[in-house]
Coordinates of C-alpha atoms in Angstrom, one line a residue:
M30 CA 56.7 -18.1 32.8
L31 CA 56.4 -18.5 29.1
L32 CA 54.1 -20.9 27.2
K33 CA 53.9 -21.1 23.5
F34 CA 52.9 -23.6 20.9
L35 CA 55.1 -24.6 18.0
P36 CA 53.1 -26.2 15.1
V37 CA 54.8 -29.0 13.2
K38 CA 53.6 -30.5 9.9
M39 CA 54.5 -34.2 9.3
R40 CA 56.1 -35.2 6.0
L41 CA 54.2 -38.5 6.2
P42 CA 51.0 -39.3 8.1
L43 CA 51.3 -41.3 11.3
K44 CA 48.7 -43.9 12.3
F45 CA 47.7 -44.3 16.0
G46 CA 45.4 -47.2 16.4
A47 CA 42.2 -46.2 14.4
E48 CA 43.3 -42.6 13.8
T49 CA 45.8 -41.0 11.4
V50 CA 47.4 -37.6 12.0
D51 CA 49.5 -35.3 9.8
S52 CA 50.4 -32.5 12.2
I53 CA 51.1 -31.7 15.8
Q54 CA 51.5 -28.9 18.3
I55 CA 54.6 -28.8 20.5
A56 CA 54.1 -27.2 23.9
H57 CA 57.1 -25.1 24.8
V58 CA 57.4 -23.9 28.4
E59 CA 60.0 -21.7 30.1
I60 CA 59.9 -21.4 33.9
D61 CA 61.8 -19.1 36.3
A62 CA 62.7 -21.3 39.4
Y63 CA 65.6 -21.7 41.8
G64 CA 67.0 -18.4 40.6
T65 CA 67.4 -19.5 37.0
A66 CA 65.3 -20.5 33.9
G67 CA 64.3 -24.0 32.9
T68 CA 62.9 -25.2 29.6
G69 CA 60.6 -28.1 28.7
E70 CA 58.9 -29.2 25.5
T71 CA 56.3 -31.9 24.8
P72 CA 54.4 -32.8 21.7
L73 CA 50.6 -32.7 22.4
S74 CA 50.0 -36.1 20.9
V75 CA 46.2 -36.0 20.8
A76 CA 45.5 -39.3 19.0
W77 CA 47.7 -41.3 21.3
A78 CA 46.5 -39.8 24.6
W79 CA 42.8 -39.2 23.7
P80 CA 41.2 -41.7 21.4
S81 CA 37.6 -40.4 20.9
D82 CA 34.8 -39.8 18.5
L83 CA 35.3 -36.1 19.1
S84 CA 37.1 -34.3 16.2
F85 CA 40.8 -34.0 16.3
A86 CA 40.5 -30.2 16.3
V87 CA 38.3 -30.2 19.4
R88 CA 40.6 -32.4 21.3
E89 CA 43.7 -30.6 20.3
R90 CA 42.2 -27.2 21.3
A91 CA 41.2 -28.6 24.7
M92 CA 44.7 -29.8 25.4
M93 CA 46.1 -26.4 24.4
D94 CA 43.6 -24.7 26.7
F95 CA 44.5 -27.0 29.5
C96 CA 48.2 -26.0 29.0
R97 CA 47.0 -22.4 29.3
M98 CA 45.3 -23.2 32.6
L99 CA 48.4 -24.9 33.8
E100 CA 50.4 -21.7 32.9
R101 CA 48.2 -19.8 35.4
E102 CA 48.3 -22.5 38.1
Y103 CA 51.8 -24.0 38.0
R104 CA 53.7 -22.1 40.7
P105 CA 56.7 -23.9 42.1
S106 CA 57.3 -23.3 45.9
G107 CA 61.0 -24.0 46.1
H108 CA 61.1 -27.7 46.9
D109 CA 63.3 -30.0 44.9
P110 CA 61.7 -31.0 41.6
M111 CA 60.9 -34.6 42.6
T112 CA 59.1 -33.4 45.7
E113 CA 57.5 -30.5 43.9
G114 CA 56.5 -32.6 40.9
Y115 CA 55.0 -35.4 43.0
A116 CA 53.0 -33.0 45.1
F117 CA 51.6 -31.3 42.0
L118 CA 50.7 -34.7 40.4
M119 CA 49.0 -36.0 43.6
E120 CA 47.3 -32.9 44.9
K121 CA 47.0 -30.0 42.5
L122 CA 46.6 -31.7 39.1
P123 CA 43.5 -33.7 39.9
E124 CA 41.8 -30.5 41.2
I125 CA 42.8 -28.5 38.1
H126 CA 41.7 -31.3 35.8
A127 CA 38.3 -31.6 37.5
R128 CA 37.8 -27.8 37.2
F129 CA 38.8 -27.8 33.6
S130 CA 36.3 -30.6 32.8
R131 CA 33.5 -28.6 34.5
E132 CA 34.3 -25.3 32.8
Y133 CA 34.9 -26.7 29.3
A134 CA 32.3 -29.5 29.5
V135 CA 34.8 -32.0 28.1
D136 CA 35.9 -35.4 29.5
M137 CA 39.7 -35.2 28.8
P138 CA 41.6 -38.3 29.9
H139 CA 44.2 -38.2 32.6
L140 CA 46.8 -39.3 30.1
A141 CA 46.2 -36.1 28.1
A142 CA 46.4 -34.0 31.3
L143 CA 49.8 -35.6 32.1
I144 CA 51.1 -34.8 28.6
C145 CA 50.2 -31.1 29.1
T146 CA 51.8 -31.1 32.6
S147 CA 55.0 -32.7 31.4
A148 CA 56.4 -29.7 29.7
F149 CA 56.1 -27.7 32.9
D150 CA 57.6 -30.6 35.0
I151 CA 60.5 -31.1 32.6
A152 CA 61.2 -27.3 32.7
L153 CA 61.4 -27.5 36.5
H154 CA 63.9 -30.3 36.5
D155 CA 66.0 -28.5 34.0
A156 CA 66.0 -25.3 36.1
F157 CA 67.0 -27.2 39.3
G158 CA 70.0 -28.9 37.6
K159 CA 71.1 -25.6 36.1
S160 CA 70.8 -23.8 39.5
R161 CA 73.1 -26.5 41.0
H162 CA 75.5 -26.3 38.1
L163 CA 75.0 -30.0 37.4
P164 CA 73.3 -32.2 34.8
A165 CA 69.8 -32.9 36.1
F166 CA 70.4 -36.7 36.4
R167 CA 73.2 -36.0 38.9
T168 CA 70.7 -34.4 41.4
Y169 CA 68.4 -37.3 42.2
H170 CA 70.0 -38.4 45.5
A171 CA 70.1 -37.4 49.2
G172 CA 72.4 -34.4 48.6
F173 CA 69.6 -32.6 46.7
M174 CA 66.3 -34.4 47.5
E175 CA 64.3 -33.7 50.6
H176 CA 62.8 -37.2 50.7
D177 CA 63.9 -40.7 50.0
L178 CA 61.7 -43.0 47.9
A179 CA 59.9 -44.4 50.9
W180 CA 58.2 -41.1 51.2
F181 CA 56.9 -41.2 47.6
Y182 CA 55.8 -44.8 47.7
D183 CA 54.7 -44.9 51.4
D184 CA 56.8 -48.0 51.6
P185 CA 59.5 -48.6 54.2
A186 CA 61.3 -51.1 51.9
F187 CA 62.6 -48.0 50.0
R188 CA 63.9 -46.2 53.1
G189 CA 67.2 -44.6 52.4
K190 CA 67.0 -45.3 48.7
Y191 CA 67.0 -42.6 46.0
P192 CA 66.6 -42.6 42.2
Q193 CA 70.3 -42.5 41.7
D194 CA 70.5 -45.9 43.4
Y195 CA 68.5 -47.3 40.4
F196 CA 70.5 -45.6 37.6
V197 CA 73.1 -47.6 35.7
R198 CA 76.6 -47.3 36.9
D199 CA 78.2 -46.5 33.5
V200 CA 75.9 -44.2 31.6
P201 CA 76.3 -45.0 27.8
E202 CA 76.9 -42.2 25.3
H203 CA 75.5 -44.3 22.5
L204 CA 72.2 -46.2 22.5
P205 CA 70.6 -48.6 19.9
V206 CA 67.8 -46.8 18.3
W207 CA 64.3 -48.1 17.5
H208 CA 62.5 -47.2 14.3
L209 CA 58.7 -47.0 14.1
V210 CA 57.0 -49.0 11.3
G211 CA 53.6 -47.3 11.1
G212 CA 50.5 -49.1 9.9
R213 CA 50.5 -47.1 6.6
D214 CA 54.3 -47.1 6.1
L215 CA 55.7 -48.4 2.8
L216 CA 57.9 -51.5 3.4
L217 CA 59.5 -51.7 0.0
E218 CA 60.6 -49.3 -2.7
S219 CA 58.4 -51.2 -5.1
E220 CA 55.3 -50.0 -3.2
R221 CA 55.9 -46.4 -4.1
T222 CA 53.1 -44.7 -6.0
G223 CA 54.7 -41.4 -6.9
D224 CA 52.7 -39.5 -4.4
E225 CA 55.4 -39.7 -1.7
P226 CA 57.3 -36.7 -0.6
D227 CA 60.5 -36.0 -2.5
D228 CA 62.5 -34.2 0.3
G229 CA 65.7 -36.2 0.4
Y230 CA 64.6 -38.5 3.2
P231 CA 63.6 -42.2 2.8
V232 CA 60.0 -43.3 2.4
S233 CA 60.2 -47.1 2.5
L234 CA 61.3 -49.2 5.5
E235 CA 64.1 -50.9 3.5
K236 CA 65.6 -47.5 2.6
W237 CA 65.4 -46.3 6.2
I238 CA 67.3 -49.4 7.3
E239 CA 69.9 -48.9 4.6
R240 CA 70.4 -45.2 5.4
D241 CA 70.4 -45.4 9.3
G242 CA 71.8 -48.9 9.8
L243 CA 68.7 -49.9 11.9
K244 CA 68.6 -53.0 14.0
C245 CA 65.5 -52.5 16.0
L246 CA 61.9 -52.2 14.6
K247 CA 58.7 -51.4 16.4
I248 CA 55.7 -52.5 14.4
K249 CA 52.3 -50.8 14.7
L250 CA 49.4 -53.3 14.4
T251 CA 45.6 -53.0 14.4
G252 CA 44.7 -55.1 17.4
R253 CA 41.5 -55.8 15.5
D254 CA 42.4 -57.8 12.5
A255 CA 44.5 -60.8 13.4
Q256 CA 45.1 -61.8 9.8
W257 CA 46.4 -58.4 8.9
D258 CA 48.5 -58.2 12.1
Y259 CA 50.1 -61.6 11.4
R260 CA 50.9 -60.6 7.8
R261 CA 52.4 -57.3 8.8
M262 CA 54.6 -59.0 11.4
A263 CA 55.7 -61.5 8.8
D264 CA 56.3 -59.0 6.1
V265 CA 58.3 -56.7 8.3
G266 CA 60.1 -59.6 9.9
R267 CA 61.3 -60.9 6.5
I268 CA 62.8 -57.5 5.7
A269 CA 64.4 -57.6 9.2
L270 CA 66.0 -60.9 8.4
R271 CA 67.3 -59.8 5.1
Y272 CA 69.0 -56.7 6.6
G273 CA 70.2 -58.3 9.8
C274 CA 67.8 -56.4 12.2
D275 CA 67.8 -58.4 15.4
A276 CA 65.0 -56.8 17.6
L277 CA 61.3 -56.5 16.8
S278 CA 58.4 -55.3 18.9
P279 CA 54.7 -55.5 18.0
D280 CA 52.6 -52.6 19.3
F281 CA 48.9 -53.3 19.4
N282 CA 48.0 -49.8 20.7
C283 CA 45.4 -50.7 23.3
Q284 CA 43.0 -52.2 20.8
V285 CA 42.9 -55.8 22.1
H286 CA 40.4 -57.0 24.8
D287 CA 41.2 -60.7 24.9
P288 CA 44.7 -62.1 25.6
A289 CA 43.8 -65.0 23.2
Y290 CA 44.0 -62.5 20.3
V291 CA 47.7 -61.7 21.1
N292 CA 48.5 -65.3 21.8
A293 CA 47.0 -66.4 18.5
V294 CA 49.1 -63.9 16.5
M295 CA 52.3 -64.8 18.4
D296 CA 51.6 -68.6 18.2
R297 CA 51.1 -68.5 14.5
L298 CA 54.3 -66.4 14.1
K299 CA 56.2 -69.0 16.2
E300 CA 54.8 -71.9 14.1
C301 CA 55.2 -70.4 10.6
E302 CA 58.1 -67.8 11.0
E303 CA 60.2 -69.1 13.9
E304 CA 63.2 -67.0 13.1
I305 CA 61.1 -63.8 13.1
F306 CA 59.4 -64.9 16.3
R307 CA 62.8 -65.3 18.0
R308 CA 63.6 -61.7 17.2
V309 CA 60.6 -60.4 19.0
L310 CA 62.1 -58.8 22.1
Y311 CA 58.8 -57.7 23.7
V312 CA 55.1 -56.9 23.1
E313 CA 53.8 -53.5 23.8
Q314 CA 50.4 -52.5 25.3
P315 CA 47.8 -54.7 23.6
F316 CA 45.1 -54.0 26.1
P317 CA 43.0 -50.9 27.0
Y318 CA 45.0 -48.3 28.8
D319 CA 42.5 -47.8 31.6
L320 CA 43.9 -50.6 33.7
E321 CA 41.5 -50.1 36.6
S322 CA 38.5 -50.5 34.4
N323 CA 40.0 -53.4 32.4
R324 CA 41.7 -55.7 34.9
I325 CA 42.7 -58.3 32.4
D326 CA 44.9 -61.2 33.6
V327 CA 47.8 -61.2 31.1
H328 CA 50.1 -63.8 32.6
A329 CA 49.7 -66.1 29.6
C330 CA 50.8 -63.3 27.2
A331 CA 53.8 -62.4 29.4
A332 CA 54.9 -66.0 29.5
C333 CA 55.3 -66.0 25.7
K334 CA 57.2 -62.7 25.3
A335 CA 57.9 -59.9 27.7
L336 CA 54.7 -57.7 28.0
F337 CA 55.3 -54.0 28.4
M338 CA 52.8 -51.5 29.8
D339 CA 52.8 -48.2 27.9
E340 CA 49.6 -46.1 28.0
S341 CA 48.6 -47.9 31.1
A342 CA 51.6 -46.9 33.1
H343 CA 50.3 -43.5 34.2
D344 CA 52.4 -43.7 37.4
W345 CA 54.1 -46.1 39.7
R346 CA 50.7 -47.1 41.3
M347 CA 49.5 -48.3 37.9
V348 CA 52.8 -50.1 37.4
R349 CA 52.1 -51.9 40.7
L350 CA 48.6 -52.9 39.5
G351 CA 50.0 -54.0 36.2
R352 CA 52.5 -56.3 37.8
E353 CA 49.7 -57.9 39.8
L354 CA 47.9 -58.6 36.5
G355 CA 50.9 -60.2 34.9
W356 CA 52.7 -57.4 33.0
N357 CA 56.5 -57.8 33.4
G358 CA 57.8 -54.7 31.7
V359 CA 57.2 -50.9 31.6
A360 CA 57.6 -48.6 28.7
L361 CA 58.5 -45.2 30.2
K362 CA 57.7 -41.9 28.6
V363 CA 58.8 -38.5 29.8
C364 CA 55.5 -37.1 28.4
K365 CA 53.9 -38.5 31.6
T366 CA 56.3 -36.1 33.5
M367 CA 59.9 -36.7 34.3
T368 CA 58.9 -37.0 38.0
G369 CA 56.5 -39.8 37.2
A370 CA 58.8 -41.6 34.8
I371 CA 61.6 -41.7 37.4
L372 CA 59.3 -43.0 40.1
S373 CA 57.9 -45.6 37.8
A374 CA 61.4 -46.7 36.8
C375 CA 62.6 -47.1 40.3
W376 CA 59.5 -49.0 41.5
A377 CA 59.7 -51.3 38.5
K378 CA 63.4 -52.1 38.8
E379 CA 63.0 -52.8 42.5
H380 CA 60.4 -55.4 41.6
G381 CA 62.3 -57.1 38.8
M382 CA 60.4 -55.5 35.9
L383 CA 62.1 -54.7 32.6
L384 CA 62.2 -51.2 31.2
M385 CA 62.0 -49.5 27.9
V386 CA 61.9 -45.8 27.0
Q387 CA 59.4 -45.0 24.3
D388 CA 59.1 -42.1 22.0
L389 CA 56.1 -39.7 21.6
T390 CA 57.6 -38.7 18.2
N391 CA 59.7 -36.2 20.2
P392 CA 61.4 -33.5 18.0
M393 CA 63.5 -30.5 19.0
L394 CA 64.2 -30.1 22.7
A395 CA 61.7 -32.8 23.6
A396 CA 64.1 -35.5 22.4
I397 CA 66.8 -34.7 25.0
P398 CA 65.2 -35.5 28.4
H399 CA 63.8 -38.6 26.6
V400 CA 67.1 -40.1 25.6
L401 CA 68.8 -39.1 28.8
L402 CA 66.2 -41.0 30.8
A403 CA 66.8 -44.1 28.6
A404 CA 70.6 -43.8 29.1
H405 CA 70.3 -43.5 32.9
V406 CA 67.7 -46.0 33.9
G407 CA 68.9 -48.8 31.6
T408 CA 66.5 -50.4 29.1
I409 CA 65.9 -53.8 27.6
R410 CA 67.4 -52.4 24.4
G411 CA 68.3 -48.7 23.6
V412 CA 65.6 -46.1 23.0
E413 CA 62.9 -45.3 20.4
C414 CA 63.4 -42.1 18.4
N415 CA 61.1 -41.7 15.5
A416 CA 60.8 -37.9 15.1
P417 CA 63.5 -38.1 12.3
Q418 CA 61.0 -40.2 10.3
F419 CA 58.0 -37.8 10.5
Y420 CA 59.3 -34.3 10.9
P421 CA 63.1 -34.1 10.6
A422 CA 63.1 -30.5 9.5
A423 CA 61.6 -29.4 12.8
S424 CA 64.9 -30.3 14.6
L425 CA 67.4 -28.9 12.1
E426 CA 68.6 -26.1 14.5
N427 CA 69.0 -28.6 17.3
E428 CA 70.8 -30.9 15.0
K429 CA 73.6 -28.4 14.5
R430 CA 74.5 -28.7 18.3
H431 CA 73.7 -32.4 18.6
P432 CA 74.0 -34.1 15.2
G433 CA 74.3 -37.6 16.5
L434 CA 71.0 -37.3 18.4
Y435 CA 68.8 -36.1 15.6
E436 CA 70.5 -38.1 12.8
R437 CA 70.3 -41.8 13.5
R438 CA 73.4 -43.5 12.1
N439 CA 74.8 -47.1 12.3
G440 CA 71.7 -48.1 14.3
I441 CA 72.4 -45.7 17.2
V442 CA 71.8 -42.3 18.6
D443 CA 74.8 -40.4 20.0
L444 CA 74.4 -38.6 23.3
S445 CA 78.0 -37.5 23.8
T446 CA 77.2 -33.8 23.1
L447 CA 74.7 -33.6 26.0
S448 CA 77.2 -32.4 28.6
G449 CA 75.7 -29.2 30.0
N450 CA 73.8 -28.5 33.2
G451 CA 70.1 -29.2 33.5
F452 CA 69.3 -31.3 30.5
G453 CA 72.2 -30.0 28.5
Y454 CA 70.1 -28.5 25.7

């Protein structure tokens, strides 16, 4: 097994809720399993997974140390990756996480532990597909899995059903791509100060739209300043109207505690900017991600626009709880492990919930399982890919093999080159 960290510097800072970051570590894992080698990569997105008063450096070092502990503890036993991955998540990971907390005297969230685990889990899925001489997404059925979904969910309603039963019949080679509008991003060229990077890539939203033909915009909001949030939605929305962008999604990043806050912003948008309001496809994770400690009834919000769980959707059990509270959509992320993302997707689709696949600003190899998941499970609209905005240079070598994936053009990403075994890296 090989674990290494690939440091990446952002060309522009990225704001997560109350925190702004300008660099990231990519966990790169190679695993020997099933008689071959598999690879997984995941950005250790500290600010997203671990909001805290602790310094960024302390939290990042802890996540890297947890990866090192996983390197010592992650020992596949030969079961298929869904069985292996689920057993690890349910039995081994909680024990390792608890031991880490004791030894390092740090209270790292479960979400951060999942991110660290995901690089290992993805590598295992990759190795299994390669060992069977098949793309990984053609192995999630009775021919290769030891258990049906009833075993994972302990629910007889899923007897005889497998993930493949919930994948789309015709897997698309092109997906509409979402662009992230950060809280500090320039919207117009006229806002430039001269301090922006001069590296050949756009800086303002309007130039990104012109360059990449964007149609879908995800808008980061504060969740704390309703006036600012409304103005930001209106300002971005007017640009969207001018350029013909037809899908918007506000992201409150877990900062809201009262559904009335979200309703007030959306009601004002509907009253004052009706055309912008109509283009809002869904609202993403306004409320604290610890769903069990914050059992907020969100039915009123979900009645206005589809309301998607993101940070809250740790696994399918949290998706089940979210549905009880009124959430009607799930934003999947492979950084919570491919095993977990697939199980959440199947449970959600069985119960009529909508799906989206969200980015963790995934560069390099991390982008590939991410877009493949979106193509196979079927989403409300395409996939989010924002790594080209923040560190395009990190993926230049990968771009040579898969240019349509790392260069967004005509509002899409192109998956047609992903044809190999495993994840087709």
